[in-house]
Coordinates of C-alpha atoms in Angstrom, one line a residue:
M1 CA -1.3 -26.2 -15.6
A2 CA -5.1 -25.5 -14.8
I3 CA -6.5 -28.5 -12.8
Q4 CA -10.4 -29.2 -14.2
W5 CA -12.1 -32.3 -13.5
F6 CA -16.1 -32.5 -13.6
P7 CA -17.2 -35.6 -15.4
G8 CA -20.7 -36.4 -16.5
H9 CA -22.1 -37.4 -13.2
M10 CA -20.8 -34.5 -10.9
N11 CA -23.5 -32.5 -13.4
K12 CA -26.5 -35.0 -11.9
A13 CA -25.5 -34.3 -8.4
K14 CA -25.2 -30.6 -9.2
K15 CA -29.0 -31.2 -10.5
A16 CA -29.9 -33.7 -7.7
I17 CA -28.8 -31.3 -5.0
A18 CA -30.3 -28.1 -6.7
E19 CA -33.5 -30.1 -6.3
R20 CA -33.1 -31.8 -3.1
V21 CA -31.7 -28.2 -1.2
K22 CA -35.3 -26.9 -1.6
S23 CA -36.8 -29.8 1.0
V24 CA -34.0 -29.3 3.9
D25 CA -33.5 -27.4 6.8
M26 CA -30.0 -27.1 6.7
V27 CA -26.8 -28.2 4.8
I28 CA -23.8 -29.8 6.0
E29 CA -20.6 -29.4 3.7
M30 CA -17.6 -31.4 4.6
L31 CA -14.3 -29.9 3.9
D32 CA -10.7 -31.2 4.2
A33 CA -9.3 -29.6 7.1
R34 CA -5.6 -29.5 5.0
L35 CA -7.4 -27.4 2.6
P36 CA -10.9 -25.8 3.9
A37 CA -11.4 -22.9 1.2
S38 CA -10.1 -25.1 -1.6
S39 CA -12.5 -27.8 -0.7
E40 CA -15.5 -25.2 -0.2
N41 CA -17.8 -25.9 -3.0
P42 CA -18.9 -22.0 -4.4
L43 CA -21.3 -24.0 -6.6
L44 CA -22.8 -25.5 -3.5
A45 CA -23.1 -22.0 -2.1
Q46 CA -25.1 -20.8 -4.8
L47 CA -27.5 -23.8 -4.6
S48 CA -28.2 -23.8 -0.3
K49 CA -28.2 -19.7 -0.5
G50 CA -30.1 -18.8 2.5
K51 CA -29.9 -22.9 4.6
P52 CA -28.1 -22.7 7.6
K53 CA -25.0 -24.3 7.3
L54 CA -22.3 -26.5 9.5
K55 CA -19.1 -26.8 8.0
I56 CA -17.1 -30.1 9.2
L57 CA -13.1 -30.0 8.8
N58 CA -12.9 -33.7 8.2
K59 CA -9.3 -35.1 8.6
Q60 CA -8.2 -33.2 11.1
D61 CA -5.8 -36.0 12.4
L62 CA -3.9 -34.9 9.0
A63 CA -3.9 -31.3 9.4
D64 CA -2.0 -28.4 11.4
P65 CA -3.7 -28.2 14.6
E66 CA -3.0 -24.5 15.0
R67 CA -4.0 -23.3 11.2
T68 CA -7.2 -25.9 12.1
R69 CA -8.2 -23.5 15.1
I70 CA -7.7 -20.4 12.7
W71 CA -10.5 -22.0 10.2
L72 CA -12.5 -22.5 12.7
D73 CA -12.8 -19.2 13.9
Y74 CA -13.0 -18.0 10.4
Y75 CA -15.9 -20.1 9.7
N76 CA -17.7 -19.4 13.2
N77 CA -17.4 -15.7 12.3
K78 CA -19.6 -15.9 9.5
E79 CA -23.2 -15.3 9.8
D80 CA -25.5 -18.9 9.7
T81 CA -22.4 -20.7 9.7
R82 CA -20.7 -23.0 12.4
A83 CA -17.8 -25.0 12.1
I84 CA -16.3 -28.3 13.8
A85 CA -13.2 -30.3 13.3
L86 CA -13.1 -33.9 13.5
D87 CA -11.9 -37.5 12.1
S88 CA -14.5 -39.3 10.1
S89 CA -13.5 -42.3 12.0
E90 CA -13.4 -40.9 15.4
K91 CA -15.8 -42.2 17.9
G92 CA -18.2 -39.7 19.0
A93 CA -18.3 -38.1 15.7
T94 CA -22.1 -38.8 15.4
A95 CA -23.3 -36.9 18.6
K96 CA -20.7 -34.1 18.0
I97 CA -22.4 -33.5 14.3
T98 CA -26.2 -34.3 15.4
Q99 CA -26.0 -32.0 18.5
A100 CA -24.4 -29.2 16.5
C101 CA -27.2 -29.6 14.0
R102 CA -30.0 -29.6 16.5
N103 CA -28.2 -26.2 18.2
M104 CA -28.8 -24.6 14.9
M105 CA -32.0 -25.6 13.9
P106 CA -34.0 -26.1 17.6
N107 CA -37.5 -25.7 16.4
R108 CA -36.9 -29.0 14.3
S109 CA -37.7 -31.9 16.7
G110 CA -39.8 -34.5 17.1
I111 CA -41.5 -37.1 14.4
A112 CA -43.9 -34.4 13.2
K113 CA -41.3 -32.1 12.3
P114 CA -38.1 -33.8 11.8
L115 CA -34.6 -32.2 11.2
R116 CA -33.9 -32.8 6.9
V117 CA -29.9 -32.2 6.7
L118 CA -28.5 -32.8 3.2
I119 CA -24.7 -33.9 3.5
C120 CA -22.4 -32.9 0.8
G121 CA -18.9 -32.4 0.0
I122 CA -15.9 -32.8 -2.5
P123 CA -14.9 -36.4 -3.6
N124 CA -12.7 -38.1 -1.5
V125 CA -13.2 -35.9 1.4
G126 CA -14.3 -39.1 3.6
K127 CA -18.2 -38.1 3.4
S128 CA -18.8 -42.0 3.2
T129 CA -16.7 -43.5 6.0
L130 CA -18.0 -40.3 8.5
I131 CA -21.6 -41.7 7.7
N132 CA -20.8 -45.3 7.6
G133 CA -19.8 -44.5 11.2
M134 CA -23.0 -42.4 11.8
I135 CA -25.5 -45.3 10.9
G136 CA -23.3 -48.2 12.3
K137 CA -23.1 -50.3 9.3
K138 CA -21.6 -50.2 5.6
S139 CA -24.6 -48.2 3.9
A140 CA -22.2 -46.0 1.8
K141 CA -19.3 -47.2 -0.3
T142 CA -16.1 -46.1 0.7
G143 CA -12.6 -45.8 -1.4
N144 CA -9.3 -43.8 -1.5
E145 CA -10.4 -42.7 -5.0
P146 CA -13.0 -39.6 -5.8
G147 CA -16.4 -40.3 -7.4
I148 CA -17.3 -43.6 -5.4
T149 CA -21.0 -42.1 -4.4
K150 CA -23.0 -41.8 -7.5
A151 CA -26.5 -41.5 -6.5
E152 CA -28.7 -39.8 -3.5
Q153 CA -29.4 -41.5 -0.4
R154 CA -31.8 -41.0 2.6
L155 CA -30.4 -42.0 5.9
F156 CA -32.5 -42.0 9.3
L157 CA -30.1 -41.2 12.1
A158 CA -33.0 -40.9 14.3
D159 CA -36.9 -40.8 14.1
D160 CA -36.5 -37.1 13.9
F161 CA -33.1 -36.8 11.8
W162 CA -33.3 -37.4 8.1
L163 CA -29.8 -37.1 6.6
Y164 CA -29.5 -37.0 2.7
D165 CA -26.5 -38.2 1.3
T166 CA -25.3 -36.5 -2.4
P167 CA -22.7 -37.7 -4.7
G168 CA -19.2 -35.7 -4.2
M169 CA -19.3 -32.7 -6.0
L170 CA -16.6 -30.8 -7.6
W171 CA -17.7 -27.4 -9.8
P172 CA -17.1 -26.5 -13.3
K173 CA -14.4 -24.3 -13.3
I174 CA -11.6 -23.8 -10.9
I175 CA -10.6 -20.1 -11.2
V176 CA -8.0 -20.4 -7.9
E177 CA -4.8 -21.9 -9.7
E178 CA -3.8 -22.7 -6.1
S179 CA -7.0 -24.1 -5.4
G180 CA -6.7 -26.5 -8.5
Y181 CA -3.2 -27.9 -7.5
N182 CA -4.5 -28.5 -3.6
L183 CA -7.5 -30.6 -4.4
A184 CA -5.5 -32.5 -6.7
A185 CA -2.5 -32.9 -4.1
S186 CA -5.5 -34.1 -1.3
G187 CA -7.0 -36.6 -4.1
A188 CA -10.2 -34.9 -4.8
V189 CA -9.5 -34.9 -8.7
G190 CA -9.5 -38.0 -11.0
R191 CA -6.0 -38.8 -12.2
N192 CA -6.8 -38.0 -15.8
A193 CA -7.0 -34.6 -15.3
L194 CA -3.6 -34.0 -13.3
D195 CA 0.3 -34.1 -14.1
E196 CA 1.3 -35.9 -10.8
E197 CA 4.8 -34.5 -11.6
E198 CA 3.7 -31.1 -11.5
V199 CA 1.2 -31.3 -8.8
A200 CA 4.2 -32.8 -6.8
L201 CA 6.3 -29.8 -7.4
E202 CA 3.8 -27.3 -6.5
L203 CA 3.2 -29.3 -3.0
L204 CA 7.2 -29.8 -2.5
D205 CA 7.1 -25.5 -3.5
Y206 CA 5.1 -24.9 -0.6
L207 CA 6.0 -27.2 1.9
R208 CA 9.8 -26.3 1.5
R209 CA 8.2 -22.5 2.2
H210 CA 6.1 -23.2 5.0
Y211 CA 7.0 -26.9 6.1
L212 CA 10.5 -27.3 5.9
P213 CA 11.7 -29.0 9.2
L214 CA 8.9 -31.5 8.2
L215 CA 10.5 -32.1 4.7
Q216 CA 13.7 -32.5 6.1
N217 CA 12.5 -35.1 8.4
R218 CA 10.4 -37.1 6.3
Y219 CA 13.3 -37.4 3.6
Q220 CA 16.3 -37.4 5.7
A221 CA 17.9 -34.3 4.3
D222 CA 20.3 -32.6 6.6
K223 CA 18.7 -30.0 8.6
D224 CA 20.8 -27.0 7.8
P225 CA 21.0 -24.4 5.1
S226 CA 22.3 -26.9 2.4
S227 CA 18.7 -28.6 2.2
H228 CA 17.2 -25.3 1.4
W229 CA 16.5 -26.3 -2.0
N230 CA 14.0 -25.4 -4.8
D231 CA 11.1 -27.7 -5.7
V232 CA 12.9 -29.8 -8.4
E233 CA 16.3 -30.1 -6.3
W234 CA 13.5 -31.8 -3.6
L235 CA 12.0 -33.9 -6.2
E236 CA 15.4 -35.1 -7.3
W237 CA 16.7 -35.7 -3.6
I238 CA 13.9 -37.5 -2.7
A239 CA 13.9 -39.7 -6.1
K240 CA 17.3 -40.8 -5.2
K241 CA 16.4 -41.9 -1.5
R242 CA 13.6 -43.4 -2.6
G243 CA 15.3 -45.4 -5.4
A244 CA 13.1 -44.0 -8.4
V245 CA 16.1 -43.8 -10.8
L246 CA 15.7 -45.5 -14.1
S247 CA 18.8 -46.9 -16.0
G248 CA 21.9 -44.4 -16.8
G249 CA 21.1 -42.9 -13.4
R250 CA 17.7 -40.9 -15.1
I251 CA 15.2 -39.9 -12.3
D252 CA 12.0 -42.0 -12.6
Y253 CA 9.8 -38.6 -12.3
Q254 CA 6.5 -40.1 -12.4
K255 CA 7.2 -42.9 -10.1
I256 CA 8.7 -40.2 -7.7
S257 CA 6.0 -37.9 -7.8
E258 CA 3.1 -40.3 -7.1
N259 CA 5.1 -41.6 -4.1
I260 CA 5.5 -37.9 -2.9
L261 CA 1.8 -37.5 -3.1
T262 CA 1.0 -40.9 -1.6
D263 CA 3.3 -39.7 1.5
F264 CA 1.3 -36.3 1.8
R265 CA -2.1 -38.1 1.6
D266 CA -1.6 -40.6 4.0
G267 CA -0.4 -38.0 6.3
K268 CA 3.4 -39.8 6.2
I269 CA 5.5 -36.3 5.9
G270 CA 3.4 -34.6 8.8
A271 CA 0.1 -32.5 10.0
I272 CA -0.1 -30.0 7.2
T273 CA -2.5 -27.4 6.1
L274 CA -2.0 -26.0 2.9
E275 CA -3.5 -23.0 2.9
T276 CA -4.4 -20.1 5.8
P277 CA -7.6 -17.8 5.3
N278 CA -5.0 -14.7 4.5
Q279 CA -3.9 -16.7 1.8
W280 CA -6.7 -18.0 0.3
E281 CA -7.9 -14.5 0.2
T282 CA -5.2 -13.0 -1.3
W283 CA -5.3 -15.9 -4.3
L284 CA -9.3 -15.5 -4.8
K285 CA -8.7 -11.7 -5.7
K286 CA -5.9 -12.5 -7.7
A287 CA -7.9 -15.3 -9.5
R288 CA -11.1 -12.5 -9.8
Q289 CA -8.9 -9.7 -11.1
K290 CA -7.5 -12.7 -14.0
E291 CA -11.1 -13.3 -14.6
A292 CA -12.2 -9.6 -15.2
E293 CA -9.4 -9.3 -17.1
L294 CA -10.0 -12.4 -19.7
K295 CA -13.9 -11.4 -19.4
A296 CA -12.5 -7.8 -21.0
L297 CA -10.2 -9.1 -23.1
R298 CA -13.0 -11.7 -24.8
E299 CA -15.1 -8.8 -24.8
A300 CA -13.0 -6.4 -26.5
R301 CA -12.1 -9.2 -29.4
K302 CA -15.9 -9.7 -29.9
L303 CA -16.0 -5.8 -30.7
E304 CA -13.5 -6.0 -33.0
R305 CA -14.7 -9.0 -34.8
K306 CA -18.0 -7.3 -35.5
G307 CA -16.1 -4.0 -36.9
Q308 CA -16.4 -1.9 -33.6
R309 CA -13.8 -0.3 -32.0
P310 CA -14.1 0.3 -28.3
S311 CA -14.1 3.6 -26.6
E312 CA -10.4 5.2 -24.9
N313 CA -12.2 4.3 -21.8
E314 CA -13.4 1.0 -22.7
Q315 CA -9.5 0.0 -24.4
S316 CA -8.3 1.3 -21.0
E317 CA -11.0 -1.3 -19.5
F318 CA -9.6 -4.1 -21.9
Q319 CA -5.9 -3.8 -21.2
P320 CA -4.7 -6.4 -18.6
S321 CA -3.8 -4.4 -15.3
E322 CA -0.2 -6.2 -15.9
N323 CA 0.1 -4.1 -19.1
R324 CA -1.4 -0.8 -18.1
E325 CA 0.7 2.5 -17.9
Q326 CA 1.3 2.8 -14.0
P327 CA 0.4 6.4 -12.6

Protein backbone atom coordinates (compact mmCIF):
# COMPACT_ATOMS: atom_id res chain seq x y z
CA MET A 1 0.00 0.00 0.00
CA ALA A 2 1.34 3.43 -0.93
CA ILE A 3 0.93 6.01 1.84
CA GLN A 4 -0.29 9.37 0.50
CA TRP A 5 -1.81 12.33 2.35
CA PHE A 6 -2.17 15.84 0.92
CA PRO A 7 -5.39 17.49 2.18
CA GLY A 8 -6.57 20.86 0.90
CA HIS A 9 -4.94 23.00 3.59
CA MET A 10 -1.52 21.63 2.58
CA ASN A 11 -1.99 22.99 -0.92
CA LYS A 12 -2.65 26.40 0.65
CA ALA A 13 0.47 25.97 2.77
CA LYS A 14 2.50 25.24 -0.36
CA LYS A 15 1.34 28.49 -1.96
CA ALA A 16 2.01 30.46 1.23
CA ILE A 17 5.53 29.05 1.55
CA ALA A 18 6.29 29.69 -2.13
CA GLU A 19 5.34 33.35 -1.64
CA ARG A 20 7.03 33.87 1.74
CA VAL A 21 10.33 32.21 0.82
CA LYS A 22 11.02 35.03 -1.64
CA SER A 23 11.36 37.54 1.20
CA VAL A 24 13.31 35.56 3.81
CA ASP A 25 17.07 35.21 4.26
CA MET A 26 17.19 31.55 5.23
CA VAL A 27 15.06 28.51 6.00
CA ILE A 28 14.81 26.29 9.07
CA GLU A 29 13.44 22.84 8.29
CA MET A 30 12.44 20.69 11.23
CA LEU A 31 12.98 17.00 10.70
CA ASP A 32 12.04 14.02 12.82
CA ALA A 33 15.33 12.61 14.14
CA ARG A 34 13.82 9.10 13.92
CA LEU A 35 13.32 9.46 10.14
CA PRO A 36 15.37 12.44 8.93
CA ALA A 37 15.30 11.90 5.17
CA SER A 38 11.71 10.64 5.10
CA SER A 39 10.63 13.79 6.94
CA GLU A 40 12.63 16.07 4.62
CA ASN A 41 10.21 17.73 2.22
CA PRO A 42 11.45 17.56 -1.43
CA LEU A 43 8.87 20.20 -2.34
CA LEU A 44 10.45 22.60 0.15
CA ALA A 45 13.87 21.96 -1.40
CA GLN A 46 12.48 23.16 -4.73
CA LEU A 47 10.71 26.19 -3.26
CA SER A 48 13.71 27.32 -1.20
CA LYS A 49 16.46 26.63 -3.72
CA GLY A 50 19.43 28.93 -3.16
CA LYS A 51 18.54 29.78 0.46
CA PRO A 52 20.81 28.69 3.35
CA LYS A 53 19.14 25.96 5.40
CA LEU A 54 19.33 24.90 9.01
CA LYS A 55 18.13 21.33 9.53
CA ILE A 56 16.84 20.66 13.03
CA LEU A 57 16.66 16.98 13.93
CA ASN A 58 13.90 17.21 16.49
CA LYS A 59 12.85 14.53 18.98
CA GLN A 60 16.44 13.41 19.40
CA ASP A 61 15.48 11.99 22.79
CA LEU A 62 13.40 9.37 20.94
CA ALA A 63 16.05 8.61 18.31
CA ASP A 64 19.08 6.32 18.22
CA PRO A 65 22.01 8.56 19.32
CA GLU A 66 24.57 6.81 17.12
CA ARG A 67 22.40 7.18 14.04
CA THR A 68 21.67 10.81 14.91
CA ARG A 69 25.41 11.53 14.81
CA ILE A 70 25.62 9.89 11.40
CA TRP A 71 22.76 12.03 10.10
CA LEU A 72 24.28 15.24 11.47
CA ASP A 73 27.51 14.49 9.64
CA TYR A 74 25.53 13.73 6.49
CA TYR A 75 23.73 17.09 6.49
CA ASN A 76 26.67 19.16 7.69
CA ASN A 77 28.67 17.98 4.69
CA LYS A 78 26.11 19.51 2.33
CA GLU A 79 26.63 22.96 0.82
CA ASP A 80 24.82 25.91 2.50
CA THR A 81 23.39 23.52 5.09
CA ARG A 82 23.91 23.13 8.83
CA ALA A 83 22.28 20.60 11.12
CA ILE A 84 21.68 20.41 14.84
CA ALA A 85 19.77 17.92 16.98
CA LEU A 86 17.50 18.74 19.89
CA ASP A 87 14.33 17.96 21.76
CA SER A 88 11.89 20.81 21.13
CA SER A 89 11.03 21.05 24.84
CA GLU A 90 14.63 21.22 26.08
CA LYS A 91 15.95 24.30 27.83
CA GLY A 92 18.40 26.29 25.74
CA ALA A 93 16.83 25.27 22.42
CA THR A 94 16.12 28.92 21.54
CA ALA A 95 19.72 30.02 22.03
CA LYS A 96 21.01 27.01 20.13
CA ILE A 97 18.79 27.74 17.13
CA THR A 98 19.20 31.51 16.99
CA GLN A 99 22.98 31.25 17.33
CA ALA A 100 23.12 28.69 14.51
CA CYS A 101 21.05 31.01 12.30
CA ARG A 102 23.19 34.06 13.09
CA ASN A 103 26.36 32.08 12.35
CA MET A 104 24.96 31.21 8.94
CA MET A 105 23.86 34.79 8.17
CA PRO A 106 26.43 37.07 9.90
CA ASN A 107 25.57 40.04 7.66
CA ARG A 108 21.94 40.17 8.85
CA SER A 109 21.71 41.94 12.20
CA GLY A 110 20.33 45.10 13.72
CA ILE A 111 16.91 46.70 13.27
CA ALA A 112 17.85 47.98 9.82
CA LYS A 113 18.73 44.48 8.59
CA PRO A 114 16.73 41.97 10.66
CA LEU A 115 17.34 38.29 10.10
CA ARG A 116 14.19 36.94 8.45
CA VAL A 117 13.75 33.19 8.85
CA LEU A 118 11.10 30.79 7.54
CA ILE A 119 10.51 27.74 9.74
CA CYS A 120 8.68 24.75 8.35
CA GLY A 121 8.37 21.00 8.68
CA ILE A 122 6.09 18.05 8.21
CA PRO A 123 2.93 17.71 10.33
CA ASN A 124 3.38 16.62 13.96
CA VAL A 125 7.16 17.10 13.92
CA GLY A 126 7.06 19.26 17.07
CA LYS A 127 7.41 22.68 15.43
CA SER A 128 4.66 24.36 17.43
CA THR A 129 6.06 23.04 20.72
CA LEU A 130 9.46 24.40 19.78
CA ILE A 131 8.10 27.83 18.84
CA ASN A 132 6.13 28.12 22.08
CA GLY A 133 9.33 27.43 23.98
CA MET A 134 11.21 30.01 21.92
CA ILE A 135 8.76 32.86 22.50
CA GLY A 136 7.91 31.93 26.09
CA LYS A 137 4.16 31.67 25.67
CA LYS A 138 1.60 29.49 23.95
CA SER A 139 1.20 31.28 20.64
CA ALA A 140 1.22 28.23 18.40
CA LYS A 141 -1.38 25.50 18.92
CA THR A 142 0.02 22.08 19.71
CA GLY A 143 -1.35 18.57 19.62
CA ASN A 144 -0.52 14.94 18.89
CA GLU A 145 -2.33 14.97 15.56
CA PRO A 146 -1.01 16.29 12.23
CA GLY A 147 -2.35 19.51 10.76
CA ILE A 148 -2.77 21.66 13.89
CA THR A 149 -1.17 24.86 12.50
CA LYS A 150 -3.27 26.07 9.57
CA ALA A 151 -2.00 29.61 8.85
CA GLU A 152 1.28 31.53 8.71
CA GLN A 153 2.36 33.48 11.79
CA ARG A 154 5.11 36.10 12.12
CA LEU A 155 6.93 35.96 15.44
CA PHE A 156 9.56 38.35 16.82
CA LEU A 157 12.29 36.50 18.72
CA ALA A 158 14.25 39.77 18.95
CA ASP A 159 14.11 43.18 17.31
CA ASP A 160 16.36 41.85 14.58
CA PHE A 161 15.17 38.24 14.38
CA TRP A 162 11.86 37.60 12.63
CA LEU A 163 10.49 34.07 12.44
CA TYR A 164 7.76 33.09 9.99
CA ASP A 165 5.91 29.96 11.11
CA THR A 166 4.10 27.94 8.42
CA PRO A 167 1.63 25.03 8.55
CA GLY A 168 3.02 21.51 8.47
CA MET A 169 3.19 20.24 4.93
CA LEU A 170 3.80 16.90 3.25
CA TRP A 171 4.16 16.66 -0.53
CA PRO A 172 1.68 15.59 -3.23
CA LYS A 173 3.30 12.24 -4.01
CA ILE A 174 5.55 10.15 -1.74
CA ILE A 175 7.54 8.00 -4.17
CA VAL A 176 9.70 6.16 -1.61
CA GLU A 177 7.46 3.44 -0.20
CA GLU A 178 9.56 3.01 2.95
CA SER A 179 9.25 6.74 3.64
CA GLY A 180 5.47 6.51 3.52
CA TYR A 181 5.47 3.81 6.17
CA ASN A 182 7.97 5.68 8.33
CA LEU A 183 5.94 8.89 8.15
CA ALA A 184 2.79 6.97 9.02
CA ALA A 185 4.49 5.23 11.95
CA SER A 186 5.68 8.59 13.32
CA GLY A 187 2.17 10.11 13.25
CA ALA A 188 2.82 12.58 10.40
CA VAL A 189 0.00 11.14 8.27
CA GLY A 190 -3.71 11.51 8.94
CA ARG A 191 -5.39 8.32 10.18
CA ASN A 192 -7.80 8.21 7.26
CA ALA A 193 -4.84 7.77 4.88
CA LEU A 194 -3.33 4.65 6.41
CA ASP A 195 -3.99 1.09 7.43
CA GLU A 196 -2.70 0.80 11.02
CA GLU A 197 -2.18 -2.96 10.78
CA GLU A 198 -0.05 -2.69 7.65
CA VAL A 199 2.00 0.16 9.12
CA ALA A 200 2.50 -1.74 12.39
CA LEU A 201 3.67 -4.83 10.49
CA GLU A 202 6.18 -2.78 8.47
CA LEU A 203 7.43 -1.20 11.68
CA LEU A 204 7.80 -4.58 13.39
CA ASP A 205 9.64 -5.97 10.38
CA TYR A 206 12.21 -3.16 10.56
CA LEU A 207 12.56 -3.38 14.33
CA ARG A 208 13.06 -7.16 14.37
CA ARG A 209 15.87 -6.76 11.80
CA HIS A 210 17.61 -3.74 13.34
CA TYR A 211 16.48 -3.39 16.97
CA LEU A 212 15.64 -6.93 18.05
CA PRO A 213 16.88 -6.58 21.69
CA LEU A 214 14.64 -3.52 22.23
CA LEU A 215 11.67 -5.38 20.78
CA GLN A 216 12.34 -8.42 22.94
CA ASN A 217 12.71 -6.32 26.07
CA ARG A 218 9.61 -4.19 25.56
CA TYR A 219 7.30 -7.11 24.83
CA GLN A 220 8.84 -9.64 27.23
CA ALA A 221 9.99 -12.09 24.59
CA ASP A 222 12.69 -14.62 25.48
CA LYS A 223 16.08 -13.34 24.38
CA ASP A 224 17.01 -16.40 22.37
CA PRO A 225 16.55 -17.54 18.74
CA SER A 226 12.99 -18.65 19.49
CA SER A 227 11.86 -15.00 19.40
CA HIS A 228 13.43 -14.25 16.00
CA TRP A 229 9.96 -14.31 14.51
CA ASN A 230 8.55 -12.64 11.43
CA ASP A 231 6.40 -9.50 11.64
CA VAL A 232 3.06 -11.34 11.85
CA GLU A 233 4.31 -13.64 14.61
CA TRP A 234 5.52 -10.60 16.55
CA LEU A 235 2.15 -8.87 16.14
CA GLU A 236 0.31 -11.93 17.44
CA TRP A 237 2.74 -12.40 20.34
CA ILE A 238 2.26 -8.80 21.45
CA ALA A 239 -1.52 -9.08 21.07
CA LYS A 240 -1.60 -12.04 23.43
CA LYS A 241 0.70 -10.30 25.90
CA ARG A 242 -1.49 -7.18 25.88
CA GLY A 243 -4.83 -8.99 25.93
CA ALA A 244 -5.88 -7.76 22.49
CA VAL A 245 -7.88 -10.93 21.87
CA LEU A 246 -11.52 -11.23 20.81
CA SER A 247 -13.97 -14.01 21.56
CA GLY A 248 -12.86 -17.39 20.34
CA GLY A 249 -9.21 -16.45 20.73
CA ARG A 250 -9.20 -14.25 17.64
CA ILE A 251 -6.55 -11.47 17.51
CA ASP A 252 -7.85 -7.90 17.62
CA TYR A 253 -5.46 -6.70 14.90
CA GLN A 254 -6.74 -3.13 14.86
CA LYS A 255 -6.36 -2.63 18.59
CA ILE A 256 -2.88 -4.14 18.86
CA SER A 257 -1.65 -2.28 15.77
CA GLU A 258 -2.71 1.04 17.30
CA ASN A 259 -1.07 -0.03 20.57
CA ILE A 260 2.28 -0.78 18.91
CA LEU A 261 2.28 2.49 16.95
CA THR A 262 1.56 4.42 20.15
CA ASP A 263 4.44 2.64 21.89
CA PHE A 264 6.80 3.67 19.09
CA ARG A 265 5.61 7.28 18.97
CA ASP A 266 5.98 7.64 22.74
CA GLY A 267 9.46 6.11 22.75
CA LYS A 268 8.38 3.17 24.91
CA ILE A 269 10.10 0.58 22.72
CA GLY A 270 13.39 2.47 22.97
CA ALA A 271 15.59 4.99 21.17
CA ILE A 272 15.02 4.11 17.53
CA THR A 273 15.85 5.61 14.13
CA LEU A 274 14.10 3.99 11.18
CA GLU A 275 16.67 4.81 8.49
CA THR A 276 20.32 5.55 7.82
CA PRO A 277 21.72 7.69 4.97
CA ASN A 278 22.83 4.55 3.12
CA GLN A 279 19.42 2.92 3.49
CA TRP A 280 17.70 6.10 2.36
CA GLU A 281 19.85 6.47 -0.76
CA THR A 282 19.16 2.84 -1.68
CA TRP A 283 15.41 3.34 -1.24
CA LEU A 284 15.46 6.57 -3.25
CA LYS A 285 17.41 5.05 -6.12
CA LYS A 286 14.97 2.14 -6.30
CA ALA A 287 11.96 4.48 -6.17
CA ARG A 288 13.29 6.74 -8.94
CA GLN A 289 13.96 3.74 -11.15
CA LYS A 290 10.41 2.51 -10.58
CA GLU A 291 8.99 5.96 -11.36
CA ALA A 292 11.03 6.12 -14.59
CA GLU A 293 9.78 2.71 -15.65
CA LEU A 294 6.16 3.60 -14.92
CA LYS A 295 6.53 6.81 -16.91
CA ALA A 296 8.01 4.89 -19.83
CA LEU A 297 5.13 2.39 -19.75
CA ARG A 298 2.58 5.21 -19.74
CA GLU A 299 4.29 6.79 -22.74
CA ALA A 300 4.28 3.45 -24.57
CA ARG A 301 0.54 2.98 -23.92
CA LYS A 302 -0.13 6.51 -25.10
CA LEU A 303 1.62 5.79 -28.39
CA GLU A 304 -0.34 2.56 -28.79
CA ARG A 305 -3.65 4.40 -28.29
CA LYS A 306 -2.63 6.78 -31.06
CA GLY A 307 -1.96 3.83 -33.36
CA GLN A 308 1.80 4.28 -33.27
CA ARG A 309 4.28 1.59 -32.42
CA PRO A 310 7.47 2.48 -30.56
CA SER A 311 10.76 1.69 -32.27
CA GLU A 312 12.91 -1.25 -31.15
CA ASN A 313 15.04 1.05 -29.00
CA GLU A 314 11.96 2.66 -27.47
CA GLN A 315 10.46 -0.75 -26.74
CA SER A 316 13.53 -1.74 -24.76
CA GLU A 317 13.31 1.57 -22.84
CA PHE A 318 9.64 1.06 -22.08
CA GLN A 319 10.17 -2.48 -20.80
CA PRO A 320 10.56 -2.62 -16.99
CA SER A 321 14.11 -3.56 -15.98
CA GLU A 322 13.05 -6.69 -14.14
CA ASN A 323 11.52 -8.03 -17.38
CA ARG A 324 14.44 -7.13 -19.62
CA GLU A 325 16.73 -9.85 -20.89
CA GLN A 326 19.93 -9.74 -18.87
CA PRO A 327 23.24 -9.63 -20.79
